[in-house]
PDB file of C-alpha atoms in Angstrom:
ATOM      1  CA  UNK A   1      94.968 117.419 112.797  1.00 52.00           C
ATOM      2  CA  UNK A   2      96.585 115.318 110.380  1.00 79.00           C
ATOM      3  CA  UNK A   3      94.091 113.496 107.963  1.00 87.00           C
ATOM      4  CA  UNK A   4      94.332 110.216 106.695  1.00 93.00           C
ATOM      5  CA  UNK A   5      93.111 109.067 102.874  1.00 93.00           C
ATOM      6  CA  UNK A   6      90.080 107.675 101.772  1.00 92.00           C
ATOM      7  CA  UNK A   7      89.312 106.341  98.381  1.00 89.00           C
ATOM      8  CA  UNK A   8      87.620 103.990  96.559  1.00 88.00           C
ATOM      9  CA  UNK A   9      89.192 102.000  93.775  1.00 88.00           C
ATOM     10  CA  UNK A  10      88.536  98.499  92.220  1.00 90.00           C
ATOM     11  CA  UNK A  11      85.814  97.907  94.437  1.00 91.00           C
ATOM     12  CA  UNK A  12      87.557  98.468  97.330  1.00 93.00           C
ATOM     13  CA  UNK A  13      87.689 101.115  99.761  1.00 92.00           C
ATOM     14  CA  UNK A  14      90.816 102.377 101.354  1.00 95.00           C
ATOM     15  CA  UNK A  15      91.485 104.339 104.672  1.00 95.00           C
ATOM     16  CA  UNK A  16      95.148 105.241 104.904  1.00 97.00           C
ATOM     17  CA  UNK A  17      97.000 107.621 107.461  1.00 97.00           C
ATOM     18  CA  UNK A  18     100.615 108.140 108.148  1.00 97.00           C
ATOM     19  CA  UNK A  19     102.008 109.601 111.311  1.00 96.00           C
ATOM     20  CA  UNK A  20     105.494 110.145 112.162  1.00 96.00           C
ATOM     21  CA  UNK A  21     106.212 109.127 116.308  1.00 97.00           C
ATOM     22  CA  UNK A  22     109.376 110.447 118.210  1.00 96.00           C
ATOM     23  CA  UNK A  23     109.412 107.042 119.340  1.00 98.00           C
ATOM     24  CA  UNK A  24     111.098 104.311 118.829  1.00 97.00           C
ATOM     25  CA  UNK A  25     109.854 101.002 116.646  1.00 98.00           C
ATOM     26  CA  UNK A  26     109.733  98.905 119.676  1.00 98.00           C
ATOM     27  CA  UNK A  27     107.723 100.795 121.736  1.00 98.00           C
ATOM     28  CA  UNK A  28     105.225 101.780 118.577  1.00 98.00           C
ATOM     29  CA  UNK A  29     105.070  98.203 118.138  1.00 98.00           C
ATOM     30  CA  UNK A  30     104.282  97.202 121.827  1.00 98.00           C
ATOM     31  CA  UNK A  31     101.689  99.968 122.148  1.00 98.00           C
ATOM     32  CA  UNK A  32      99.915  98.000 118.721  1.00 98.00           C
ATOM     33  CA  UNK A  33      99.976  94.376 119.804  1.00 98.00           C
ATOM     34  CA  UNK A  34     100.135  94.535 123.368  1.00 98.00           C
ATOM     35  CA  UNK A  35      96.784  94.538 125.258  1.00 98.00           C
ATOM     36  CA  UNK A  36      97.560  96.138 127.927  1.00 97.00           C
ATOM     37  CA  UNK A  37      98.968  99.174 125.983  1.00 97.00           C
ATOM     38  CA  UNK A  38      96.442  98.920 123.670  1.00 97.00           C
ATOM     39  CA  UNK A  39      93.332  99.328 126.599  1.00 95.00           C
ATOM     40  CA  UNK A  40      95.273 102.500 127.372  1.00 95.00           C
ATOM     41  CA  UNK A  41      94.916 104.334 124.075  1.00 95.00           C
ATOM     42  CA  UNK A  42      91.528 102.321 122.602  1.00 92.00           C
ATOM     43  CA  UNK A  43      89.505 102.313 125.620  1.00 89.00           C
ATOM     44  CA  UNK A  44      89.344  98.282 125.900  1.00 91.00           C
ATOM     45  CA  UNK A  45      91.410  95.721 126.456  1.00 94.00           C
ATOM     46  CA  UNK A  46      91.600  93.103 123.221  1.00 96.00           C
ATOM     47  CA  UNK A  47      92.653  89.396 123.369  1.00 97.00           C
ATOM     48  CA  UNK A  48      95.289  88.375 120.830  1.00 98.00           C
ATOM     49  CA  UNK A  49      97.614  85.443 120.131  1.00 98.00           C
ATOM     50  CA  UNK A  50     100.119  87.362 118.327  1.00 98.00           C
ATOM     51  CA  UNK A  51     100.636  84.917 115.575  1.00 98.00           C
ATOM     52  CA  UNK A  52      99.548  84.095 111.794  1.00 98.00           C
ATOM     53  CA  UNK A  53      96.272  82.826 111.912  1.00 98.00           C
ATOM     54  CA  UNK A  54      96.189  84.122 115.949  1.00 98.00           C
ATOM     55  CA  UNK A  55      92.595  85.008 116.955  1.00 98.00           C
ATOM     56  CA  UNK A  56      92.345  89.348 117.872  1.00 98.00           C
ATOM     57  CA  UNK A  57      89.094  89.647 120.193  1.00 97.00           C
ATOM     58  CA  UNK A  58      88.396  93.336 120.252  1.00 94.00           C
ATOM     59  CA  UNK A  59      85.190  94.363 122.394  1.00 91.00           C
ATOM     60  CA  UNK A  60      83.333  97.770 121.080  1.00 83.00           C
ATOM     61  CA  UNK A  61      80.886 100.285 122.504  1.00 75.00           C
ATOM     62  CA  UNK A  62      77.710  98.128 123.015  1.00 67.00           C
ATOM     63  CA  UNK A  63      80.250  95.945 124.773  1.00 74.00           C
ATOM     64  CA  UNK A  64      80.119  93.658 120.944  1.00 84.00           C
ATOM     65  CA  UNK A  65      82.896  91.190 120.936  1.00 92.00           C
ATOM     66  CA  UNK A  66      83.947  90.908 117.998  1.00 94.00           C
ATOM     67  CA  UNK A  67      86.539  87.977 116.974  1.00 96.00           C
ATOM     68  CA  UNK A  68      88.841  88.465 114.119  1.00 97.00           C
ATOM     69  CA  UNK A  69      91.759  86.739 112.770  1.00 98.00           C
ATOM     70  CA  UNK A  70      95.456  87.631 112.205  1.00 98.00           C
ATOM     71  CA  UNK A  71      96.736  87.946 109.024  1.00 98.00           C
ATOM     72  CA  UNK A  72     100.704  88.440 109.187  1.00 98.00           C
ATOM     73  CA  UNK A  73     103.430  89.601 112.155  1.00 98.00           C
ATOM     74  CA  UNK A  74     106.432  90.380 111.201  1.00 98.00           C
ATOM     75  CA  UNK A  75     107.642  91.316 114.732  1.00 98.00           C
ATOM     76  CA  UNK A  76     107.946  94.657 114.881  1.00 98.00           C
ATOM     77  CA  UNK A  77     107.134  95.915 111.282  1.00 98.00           C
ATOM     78  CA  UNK A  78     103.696  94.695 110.243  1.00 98.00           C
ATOM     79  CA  UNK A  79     100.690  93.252 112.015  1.00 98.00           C
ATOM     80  CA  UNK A  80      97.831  92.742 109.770  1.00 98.00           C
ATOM     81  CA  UNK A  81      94.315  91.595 111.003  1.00 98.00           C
ATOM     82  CA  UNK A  82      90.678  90.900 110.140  1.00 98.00           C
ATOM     83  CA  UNK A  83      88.502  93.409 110.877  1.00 95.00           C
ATOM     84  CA  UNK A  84      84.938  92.515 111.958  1.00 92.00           C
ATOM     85  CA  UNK A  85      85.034  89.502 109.392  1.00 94.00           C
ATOM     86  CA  UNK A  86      81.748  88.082 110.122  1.00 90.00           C
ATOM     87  CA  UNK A  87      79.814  91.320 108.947  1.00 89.00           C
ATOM     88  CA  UNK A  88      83.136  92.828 106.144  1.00 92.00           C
ATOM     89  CA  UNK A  89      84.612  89.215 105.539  1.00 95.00           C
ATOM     90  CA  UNK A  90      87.324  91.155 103.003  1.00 96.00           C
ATOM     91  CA  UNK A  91      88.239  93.747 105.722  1.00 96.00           C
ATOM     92  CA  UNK A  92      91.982  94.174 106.777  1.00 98.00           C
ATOM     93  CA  UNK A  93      93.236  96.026 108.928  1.00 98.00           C
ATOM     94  CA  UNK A  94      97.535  96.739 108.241  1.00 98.00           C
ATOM     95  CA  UNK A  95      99.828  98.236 110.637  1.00 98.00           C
ATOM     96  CA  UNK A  96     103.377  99.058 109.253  1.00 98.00           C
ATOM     97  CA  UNK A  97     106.077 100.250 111.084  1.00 98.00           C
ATOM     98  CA  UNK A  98     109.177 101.976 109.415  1.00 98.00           C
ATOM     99  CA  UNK A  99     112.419 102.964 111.784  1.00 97.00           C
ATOM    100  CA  UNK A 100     113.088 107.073 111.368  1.00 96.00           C
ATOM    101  CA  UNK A 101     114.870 109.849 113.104  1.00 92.00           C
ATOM    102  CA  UNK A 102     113.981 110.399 115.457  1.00 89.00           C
ATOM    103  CA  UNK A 103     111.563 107.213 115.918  1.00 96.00           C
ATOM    104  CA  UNK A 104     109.374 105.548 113.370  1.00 97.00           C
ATOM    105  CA  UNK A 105     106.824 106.122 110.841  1.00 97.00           C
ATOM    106  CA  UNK A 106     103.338 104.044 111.599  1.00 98.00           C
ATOM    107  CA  UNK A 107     101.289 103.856 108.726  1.00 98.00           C
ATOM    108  CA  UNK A 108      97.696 102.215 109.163  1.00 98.00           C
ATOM    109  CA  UNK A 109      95.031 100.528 106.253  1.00 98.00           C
ATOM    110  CA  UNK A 110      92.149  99.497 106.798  1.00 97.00           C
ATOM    111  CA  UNK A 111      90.670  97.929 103.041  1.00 97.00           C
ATOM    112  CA  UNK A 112      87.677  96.523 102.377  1.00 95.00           C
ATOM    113  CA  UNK A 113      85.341  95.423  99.353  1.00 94.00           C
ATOM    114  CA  UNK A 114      82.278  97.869  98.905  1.00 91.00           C
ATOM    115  CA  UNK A 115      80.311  94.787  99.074  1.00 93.00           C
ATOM    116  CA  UNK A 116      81.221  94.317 102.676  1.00 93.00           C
ATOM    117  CA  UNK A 117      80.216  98.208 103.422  1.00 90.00           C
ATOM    118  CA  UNK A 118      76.683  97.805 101.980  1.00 89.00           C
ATOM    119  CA  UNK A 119      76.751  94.222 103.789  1.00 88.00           C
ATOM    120  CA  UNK A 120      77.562  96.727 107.124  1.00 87.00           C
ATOM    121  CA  UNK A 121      74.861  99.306 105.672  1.00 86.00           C
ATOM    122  CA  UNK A 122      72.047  96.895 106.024  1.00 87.00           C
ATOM    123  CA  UNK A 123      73.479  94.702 109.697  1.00 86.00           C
ATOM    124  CA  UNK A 124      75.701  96.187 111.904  1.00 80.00           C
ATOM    125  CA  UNK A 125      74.840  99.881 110.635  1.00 79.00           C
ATOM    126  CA  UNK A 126      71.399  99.910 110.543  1.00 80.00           C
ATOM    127  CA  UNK A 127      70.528 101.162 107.480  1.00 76.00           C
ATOM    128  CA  UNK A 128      72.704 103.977 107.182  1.00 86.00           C
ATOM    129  CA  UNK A 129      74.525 105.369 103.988  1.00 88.00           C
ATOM    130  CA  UNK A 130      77.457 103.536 102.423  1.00 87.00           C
ATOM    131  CA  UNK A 131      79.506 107.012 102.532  1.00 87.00           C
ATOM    132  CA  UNK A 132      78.153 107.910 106.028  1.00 89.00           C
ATOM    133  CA  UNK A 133      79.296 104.241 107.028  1.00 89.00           C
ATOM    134  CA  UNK A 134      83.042 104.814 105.580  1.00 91.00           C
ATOM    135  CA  UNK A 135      83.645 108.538 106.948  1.00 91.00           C
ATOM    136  CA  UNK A 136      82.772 107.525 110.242  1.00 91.00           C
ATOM    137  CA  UNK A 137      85.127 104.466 109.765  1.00 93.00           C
ATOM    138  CA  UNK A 138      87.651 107.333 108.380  1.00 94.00           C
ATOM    139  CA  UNK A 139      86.743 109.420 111.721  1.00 94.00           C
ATOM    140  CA  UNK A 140      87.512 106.862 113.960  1.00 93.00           C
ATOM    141  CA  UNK A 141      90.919 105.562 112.731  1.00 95.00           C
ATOM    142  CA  UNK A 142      91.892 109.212 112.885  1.00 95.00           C
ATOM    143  CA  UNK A 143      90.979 109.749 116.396  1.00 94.00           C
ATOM    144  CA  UNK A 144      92.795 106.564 117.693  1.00 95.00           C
ATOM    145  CA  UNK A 145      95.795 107.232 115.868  1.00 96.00           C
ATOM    146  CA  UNK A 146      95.369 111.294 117.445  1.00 95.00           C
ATOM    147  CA  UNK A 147      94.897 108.833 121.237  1.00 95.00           C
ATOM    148  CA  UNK A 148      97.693 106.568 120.220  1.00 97.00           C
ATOM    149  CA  UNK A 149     100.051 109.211 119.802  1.00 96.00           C
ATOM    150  CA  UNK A 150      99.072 111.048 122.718  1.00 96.00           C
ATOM    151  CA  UNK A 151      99.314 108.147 124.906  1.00 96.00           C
ATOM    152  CA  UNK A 152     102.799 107.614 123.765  1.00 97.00           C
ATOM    153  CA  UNK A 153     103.760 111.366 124.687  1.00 96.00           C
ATOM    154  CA  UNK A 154     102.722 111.136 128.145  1.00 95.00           C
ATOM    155  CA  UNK A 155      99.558 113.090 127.404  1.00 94.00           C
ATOM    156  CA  UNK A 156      95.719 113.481 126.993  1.00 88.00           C
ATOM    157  CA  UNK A 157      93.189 114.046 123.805  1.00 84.00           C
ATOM    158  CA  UNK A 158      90.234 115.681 124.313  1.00 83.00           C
ATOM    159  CA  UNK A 159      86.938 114.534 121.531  1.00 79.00           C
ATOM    160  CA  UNK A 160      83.938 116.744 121.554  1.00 84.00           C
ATOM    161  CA  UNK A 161      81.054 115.669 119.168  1.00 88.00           C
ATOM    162  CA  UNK A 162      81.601 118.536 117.213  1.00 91.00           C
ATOM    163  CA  UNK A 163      85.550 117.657 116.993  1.00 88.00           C
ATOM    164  CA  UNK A 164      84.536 114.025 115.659  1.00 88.00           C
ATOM    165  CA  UNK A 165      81.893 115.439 112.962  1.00 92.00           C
ATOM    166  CA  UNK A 166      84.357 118.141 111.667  1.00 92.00           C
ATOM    167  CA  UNK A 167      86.206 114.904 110.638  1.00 92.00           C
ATOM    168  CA  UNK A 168      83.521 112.997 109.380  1.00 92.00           C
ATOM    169  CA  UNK A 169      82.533 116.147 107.281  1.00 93.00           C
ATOM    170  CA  UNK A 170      86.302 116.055 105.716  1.00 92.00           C
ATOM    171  CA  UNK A 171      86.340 112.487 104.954  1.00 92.00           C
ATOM    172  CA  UNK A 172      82.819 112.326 103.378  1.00 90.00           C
ATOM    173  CA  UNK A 173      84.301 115.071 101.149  1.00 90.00           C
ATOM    174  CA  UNK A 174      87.206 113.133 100.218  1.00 89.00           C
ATOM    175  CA  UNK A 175      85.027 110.757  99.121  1.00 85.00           C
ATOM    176  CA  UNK A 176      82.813 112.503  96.989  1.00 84.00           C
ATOM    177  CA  UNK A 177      85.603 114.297  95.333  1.00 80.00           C
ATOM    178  CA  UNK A 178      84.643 112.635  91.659  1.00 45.00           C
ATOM    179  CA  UNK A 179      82.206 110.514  90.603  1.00 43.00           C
ATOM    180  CA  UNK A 180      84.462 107.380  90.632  1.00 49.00           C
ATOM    181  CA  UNK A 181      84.978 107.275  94.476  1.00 48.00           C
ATOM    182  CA  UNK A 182      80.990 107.270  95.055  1.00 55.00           C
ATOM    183  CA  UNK A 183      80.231 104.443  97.189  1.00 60.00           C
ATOM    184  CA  UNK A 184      77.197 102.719  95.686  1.00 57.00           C
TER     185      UNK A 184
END
């Protein structure tokens, strides 16, 4: 597995992975802002008017649906997006595309202020820890990259519960690394 990043800085938090595809930007790109292509590596099919100030409608496990904005397209090299703004109303979500050999270099953010993760630790979260909150967050990003990728190679991922904790273990721990990156 390839981790990501997560840090805190400036009172902000910062998720940040970087995965090289064997594919090429247009087809990275498509399989990020295309619904259709994105139901087959997220699990659900989104809404989006692919345009600044566009709305993306994502729909989650309990079936939320969740409407967030759209920051910036620069067809096909960035997409940048809202991410559950009415609960983390400073969340963004950044997808960069670079062109490489043999195909591109994806590189996913997702930022937002620690005030919107203890907003999240007392709604949406239920009371749960700041850090648990943000490792989770960490978790997931990581395993839908690991889908994306998979779905773009013609092939399957397989998640046990003990698969996603081993990564919610490693991202706590990057967050507790000093004192400095302890989420409040």
């Amino acid at each position: 597995m390839r981790d990501g990043i997560i840090e805190q800085r400036d009172g902000r938090v910062t998720c940040r992975y970087e995965r090289l595809l064997h594919h090429s930007i247009e087809v990275v790109w498509k399989a990020i802002t295309d619904p259709e292509e994105i139901e087959r590596w997220m699990g659900s099919r989104p809404e989006i008017d692919l345009r600044a100030g566009g709305h993306y409608i994502s729909y989650h496990q309990a079936r939320d649906r969740v409407v967030d904005r759209i920051e910036r397209v620069e067809v096909p090299r960035l997409f940048a997006h809202t991410f559950w703004v009415h609960v983390n109303p400073t969340a963004l979500v950044t997808w960069e595309l670079v062109p490489t050999e043999p195909g591109c270099r994806l590189a996913l953010t997702h930022s937002l202020g620690t005030d919107d993760v203890r907003t999240a630790a007392a709604t949406v979260a239920l009371g749960d820890d700041p850090s648990v909150i943000m490792s989770r967050n960490a978790a997931g990003w990581h395993r839908l990259l690991d889908k994306l990728e998979a779905v773009l190679d013609g092939q399957t991922t397989d998640w046990s519960e003990q698969d996603g904790q081993a990564l919610r273990v490693r991202y706590a721990a990057m967050l507790a690394q000093n004192d400095s990156q302890q989420l409040p």
